[in-house]
Coordinates of C-alpha atoms in Angstrom, one line a residue:
Chain A
X55 CA 17.9 51.1 16.7
X56 CA 17.4 54.5 18.9
X57 CA 19.5 56.7 20.7
X58 CA 20.0 57.0 24.8
X59 CA 21.3 58.6 27.5
X60 CA 22.6 57.9 30.3
X61 CA 23.3 60.6 33.3
X62 CA 25.6 60.5 35.6
X63 CA 25.7 62.8 39.6
X64 CA 28.5 62.3 41.9
X65 CA 27.3 58.8 43.5
X66 CA 25.8 57.0 41.1
X67 CA 26.7 54.1 41.1
X68 CA 24.5 51.6 38.4
X69 CA 25.5 53.4 35.0
X70 CA 27.8 51.1 33.7
X71 CA 24.7 48.1 34.6
X72 CA 21.6 50.7 33.0
X73 CA 24.8 51.4 30.5
X74 CA 25.3 47.7 29.4
X75 CA 22.0 46.8 29.8
X76 CA 20.5 49.7 26.8
X77 CA 23.8 48.5 24.7
X78 CA 22.4 44.3 25.2
X79 CA 19.2 45.3 24.6
X80 CA 18.3 47.7 21.7
X81 CA 20.6 51.2 21.6
X82 CA 23.3 52.3 20.1
X83 CA 26.0 53.5 21.6
X84 CA 24.5 55.0 24.5
X85 CA 25.7 58.3 25.6
X86 CA 27.4 59.2 29.5
X87 CA 26.2 62.5 30.1
X88 CA 28.1 64.2 33.2
X89 CA 25.6 66.1 35.7
X90 CA 27.5 69.1 35.3
X91 CA 26.8 69.5 31.3
X92 CA 24.5 71.8 30.1
X93 CA 23.2 70.0 27.4
X94 CA 22.5 66.9 25.9
X95 CA 23.8 65.2 22.9
X96 CA 21.3 66.0 19.4
X97 CA 19.2 63.6 19.0
X98 CA 18.6 61.8 22.0
X99 CA 14.6 59.3 22.2
X100 CA 15.5 57.9 26.1
X101 CA 17.2 59.2 29.1
X102 CA 18.1 57.1 32.1
X103 CA 18.8 58.6 35.5
X104 CA 20.1 55.9 37.1
X105 CA 20.3 53.6 40.7
X106 CA 23.1 54.7 43.6
X107 CA 23.5 57.2 46.6
X108 CA 24.0 60.5 44.1
X109 CA 24.6 64.2 46.7
X110 CA 25.7 60.9 49.2
X111 CA 21.9 61.2 49.7
X112 CA 22.2 64.5 52.3
X113 CA 19.2 67.0 52.4
X114 CA 17.1 64.3 50.7
X115 CA 18.3 60.7 48.0
X116 CA 17.4 62.9 44.8
X117 CA 17.3 67.2 46.3
X118 CA 20.9 68.2 45.3
X119 CA 21.0 66.2 41.6
X120 CA 17.5 67.9 41.3
X121 CA 19.4 71.3 40.7
X122 CA 21.9 69.4 38.4
X123 CA 22.2 71.7 35.5
X124 CA 21.6 69.1 32.9
X125 CA 18.1 68.4 34.6
X126 CA 17.1 71.4 33.5
X127 CA 18.1 70.0 29.6
X128 CA 16.4 66.5 31.2
X129 CA 13.0 68.5 32.0
X130 CA 13.4 70.0 28.7
X131 CA 13.5 66.7 26.5
X132 CA 10.8 65.3 29.1
X133 CA 8.6 68.4 27.4
X134 CA 10.0 67.7 24.0
X135 CA 7.9 63.7 24.1
X136 CA 11.2 62.1 25.2
X137 CA 11.3 58.5 27.1
X138 CA 12.8 59.2 31.0
X139 CA 13.9 56.0 32.9
X140 CA 14.0 56.7 36.3
X141 CA 15.6 53.6 38.1
X142 CA 16.0 53.8 42.2
X143 CA 18.3 56.9 43.1
X144 CA 15.7 58.0 39.3
X145 CA 13.2 57.8 40.2
X146 CA 13.7 59.3 43.5
X147 CA 15.3 62.4 41.3
X148 CA 12.0 62.5 38.8
X149 CA 10.4 63.5 41.7
X150 CA 12.8 66.3 43.0
X151 CA 12.8 67.6 39.9
X152 CA 8.7 68.0 39.8
X153 CA 8.8 65.1 36.7
X154 CA 6.7 63.1 39.1
X155 CA 4.4 63.7 41.9
X156 CA 4.8 63.0 45.6
X157 CA 8.1 62.3 46.6
X158 CA 10.1 58.3 48.2
X159 CA 10.0 58.7 52.5
X160 CA 12.3 56.3 54.8
X161 CA 10.7 53.2 55.2
X162 CA 7.9 52.5 56.5
X163 CA 10.4 49.4 58.4
X164 CA 13.5 51.9 58.9
X165 CA 15.5 48.7 57.7
X166 CA 17.7 49.6 54.0
X167 CA 16.1 46.5 52.0
X168 CA 18.2 44.0 49.4
X169 CA 16.3 41.5 47.9
X170 CA 14.5 40.1 45.2
X171 CA 10.2 42.0 45.4
X172 CA 7.3 40.6 42.8
X173 CA 5.7 43.5 41.2
X174 CA 2.3 42.7 38.6
X175 CA 2.3 45.5 35.9
X176 CA -1.4 46.8 36.2
X177 CA -0.6 49.3 33.3
X178 CA 0.8 47.1 29.9
X179 CA 0.0 49.8 28.1
X180 CA 3.3 51.8 27.4
X181 CA 5.9 52.0 26.1
X182 CA 7.0 50.1 29.1
X183 CA 5.2 47.9 30.4
X184 CA 3.6 46.2 26.9
X185 CA 6.1 43.1 27.5
X186 CA 4.1 42.5 29.9
X187 CA 1.0 40.7 31.2
X188 CA -1.6 42.4 33.8
X189 CA -1.8 39.0 35.3
X190 CA 1.3 37.4 35.6
X191 CA 3.6 39.6 38.2
X192 CA 7.1 40.2 37.6
X193 CA 10.7 39.8 40.2
X194 CA 12.9 42.5 40.4
X195 CA 15.8 43.2 43.1
X196 CA 15.5 46.3 44.4
X197 CA 18.0 47.9 47.0
X198 CA 17.1 50.7 48.6
X199 CA 16.7 53.0 52.6
X200 CA 13.4 56.0 51.3
X201 CA 11.3 53.7 49.2
X202 CA 8.5 54.7 50.9
X203 CA 6.0 56.3 47.9
X204 CA 4.2 59.1 49.6
X205 CA 1.6 61.5 47.7
X206 CA -1.5 63.4 49.2
X207 CA -5.7 61.5 48.9
X208 CA -6.0 63.2 45.3
X209 CA -2.4 63.3 43.7
X210 CA -2.8 59.8 44.6
X211 CA -6.6 59.7 43.2
X212 CA -5.8 61.5 40.6
X213 CA -2.9 58.7 38.9
X214 CA -5.5 55.8 39.7
X215 CA -8.3 57.9 37.2
X216 CA -5.4 58.5 34.8
X217 CA -3.7 54.5 35.1
X218 CA -0.6 56.5 35.9
X219 CA 0.7 53.6 38.9
X220 CA 2.6 51.0 36.3
X221 CA 3.6 48.4 38.7
X222 CA 2.7 47.7 42.6
X223 CA 4.1 45.0 44.8
X224 CA 2.6 41.6 45.4
X225 CA 3.0 38.8 47.4
X226 CA 4.4 35.5 45.7
X227 CA 1.5 34.5 44.3
X228 CA 0.0 37.8 43.2
X229 CA -1.9 39.7 46.2
X230 CA -0.9 42.9 46.0
X231 CA -1.4 44.3 49.5
X232 CA 1.2 44.0 52.5
X233 CA 2.8 41.7 52.4
X234 CA 4.4 42.2 49.2
X235 CA 5.1 45.9 50.4
X236 CA 8.7 45.8 51.4
X237 CA 9.0 49.9 52.1
X238 CA 5.3 50.7 53.4
X239 CA 4.5 52.8 50.1
X240 CA 1.3 54.2 49.7
X241 CA -1.7 52.2 47.9
X242 CA 1.9 49.3 47.5
X243 CA 3.6 51.8 44.4
X244 CA 6.8 50.6 43.2
X245 CA 6.9 52.5 39.7
X246 CA 4.4 55.5 38.3
X247 CA 4.6 57.1 35.1
X248 CA 4.3 60.4 34.0
X249 CA 0.0 61.8 32.5
X250 CA 1.7 61.4 28.9
X251 CA 2.9 57.3 30.3
X252 CA 6.4 58.7 28.1
X253 CA 8.9 58.8 31.6
X254 CA 8.4 55.8 35.1
X255 CA 10.1 56.3 37.3
X256 CA 10.0 53.0 39.6
X257 CA 12.4 51.9 43.2
X258 CA 13.1 47.8 42.0
X259 CA 15.7 47.3 39.7
X260 CA 14.8 45.7 35.8
X261 CA 18.9 46.2 35.0
X262 CA 19.6 43.8 37.3
X263 CA 17.2 41.6 36.2
X264 CA 18.2 40.6 32.8
X265 CA 21.2 38.6 33.4
X266 CA 20.8 34.7 33.8
X267 CA 23.3 34.9 35.6
X268 CA 22.2 37.7 38.3
X269 CA 18.5 37.7 39.6
X270 CA 16.9 36.7 36.4
X271 CA 16.0 38.2 33.1
X272 CA 12.1 39.9 34.3
X273 CA 13.7 43.2 34.3
X274 CA 14.6 42.4 29.9
X275 CA 11.0 42.7 28.9
X276 CA 10.5 46.6 30.2
X277 CA 13.9 47.1 28.0
X278 CA 13.1 45.2 25.2
X279 CA 9.5 47.8 24.5
X280 CA 11.3 51.0 25.9
X281 CA 14.8 50.5 23.3
X282 CA 11.9 49.6 20.1
X283 CA 10.9 53.2 20.5
Chain B
X1230 CA 21.6 88.7 58.4
X1231 CA 21.5 85.1 59.2
X1232 CA 18.2 82.8 59.0
X1233 CA 18.0 80.2 61.3
X1234 CA 15.4 77.4 59.8
X1235 CA 13.3 74.4 61.1
X1236 CA 12.9 72.5 58.4
X1237 CA 9.0 69.5 59.9
X1238 CA 7.2 66.6 58.9
X1239 CA 3.9 67.8 58.5
X1240 CA 0.9 66.5 60.0
X1241 CA 0.5 62.9 59.5
X1242 CA 3.1 62.2 57.6
X1243 CA 4.5 58.5 58.7
X1244 CA 8.1 59.1 60.6
X1245 CA 9.7 56.2 61.7
X1246 CA 12.7 57.7 62.9
X1247 CA 11.1 59.5 65.4
X1248 CA 8.8 56.2 66.6
X1249 CA 13.0 54.6 66.7
X1250 CA 13.2 56.9 68.8
X1251 CA 11.2 57.9 71.1
X1252 CA 11.2 54.0 71.3
X1253 CA 15.5 54.1 72.5
X1254 CA 14.0 57.0 74.8
X1255 CA 11.5 53.9 76.5
X1256 CA 14.8 52.0 76.2
X1257 CA 17.4 54.8 78.7
X1258 CA 13.4 54.8 81.0
X1259 CA 12.0 58.0 79.9
X1260 CA 8.4 56.7 80.1
X1261 CA 6.2 58.7 79.4
X1262 CA 7.5 60.4 76.2
X1263 CA 5.1 60.5 73.3
X1264 CA 5.0 62.1 69.4
X1265 CA 8.8 62.9 68.7
X1266 CA 8.8 63.9 65.8
X1267 CA 12.1 64.6 64.3
X1268 CA 13.2 67.4 60.9
X1269 CA 16.0 69.4 60.4
X1270 CA 18.1 72.3 61.3
X1271 CA 20.3 74.7 59.6
X1272 CA 22.3 77.9 59.3
X1273 CA 23.4 79.8 57.2
X1274 CA 23.7 83.6 56.5
X1275 CA 23.3 85.8 53.8
X1276 CA 24.7 89.8 52.7
X1277 CA 21.6 90.7 52.4
X1278 CA 20.5 94.2 55.3
X1279 CA 16.6 94.4 54.4
X1280 CA 14.1 91.9 56.8
X1281 CA 11.7 91.7 54.0
X1282 CA 14.2 90.9 51.8
X1283 CA 16.2 88.4 53.5
X1284 CA 13.1 87.0 54.4
X1285 CA 11.7 87.0 50.3
X1286 CA 15.9 84.8 49.9
X1287 CA 15.1 82.2 52.5
X1288 CA 11.5 81.6 51.7
X1289 CA 12.5 81.3 48.6
X1290 CA 15.6 79.4 49.2
X1291 CA 13.1 77.2 51.5
X1292 CA 11.0 76.6 49.0
X1293 CA 13.2 75.8 45.9
X1294 CA 15.5 73.1 47.8
X1295 CA 16.1 72.6 51.9
X1296 CA 11.8 71.8 52.2
X1297 CA 10.6 69.1 49.9
X1298 CA 7.2 70.5 50.3
X1299 CA 5.1 67.5 49.9
X1300 CA 5.5 66.4 53.2
X1301 CA 8.0 69.3 54.8
X1302 CA 6.9 73.0 56.2
X1303 CA 9.5 75.3 57.3
X1304 CA 9.6 77.6 59.7
X1305 CA 13.0 80.2 59.8
X1306 CA 13.6 83.0 62.2
X1307 CA 16.3 85.9 61.0
X1308 CA 18.4 87.6 63.9
X1309 CA 20.4 90.6 61.6
X1310 CA 24.5 90.1 62.7
X1311 CA 26.7 93.1 62.4
X1312 CA 30.0 92.3 59.5

């Protein structure tokens, strides 16, 4: 069983969901780590950056959290090859910290969006996605105001060439395009990977789709493969 | 030294909030308005009294925190204050 840590920032509100999901699907008892700590526990295999409204989204979503003391250690852990999963505000923190390229802008149609979306897993060759199938869409909930992924043309090409795009929004027929894209994100991107494929940032919430009582169970595949590394 | 910092979106970055503001101006009867883009204004004071050093500090602050240089530009003015 792997060792996991969930980082908690002031204003994070999905830390408990991520913690219970980690624990239910293959982690030893997960560590909750406070943003102002200057050390991670020893031997962490997987770090989770949870969703929420860290620092009230002040200045820019995730901007201040990305400059928290603990993030120096998270960046060092990334350099050692520790797996990192950033969900929603966690994805924003990953881009603001430079661990992933690009940025998340205000949703194109300006509304806070809270609904189920369909995704195509476009790279199923990673620890996060190998339980998924490229021809089968998954359904996960989103809840965000700033989920519109953006980067420059050169970086987009790099992401495409290096298979760094993990998930793209699609409609209920599995067709990737504007109709399935809730927030106007570039190239319908819902989640991207680092160059070494050990860091995933995604706007949808897989931890909210791991229990038949909630949105469904399409999130289970991600955690089962990630927590078996 | 007082710094007045202006953070603006780079050209070509979609600004739906600016567009919404423009629509609202239309509703208020201001018809001939175009290209509304919104940004941020931040003021701060620094103890550094040397103009050149203060410029470097404020640039650093903008690069490291106040502006997301993927999508934002920044410019600033420095005003000497008398304490």
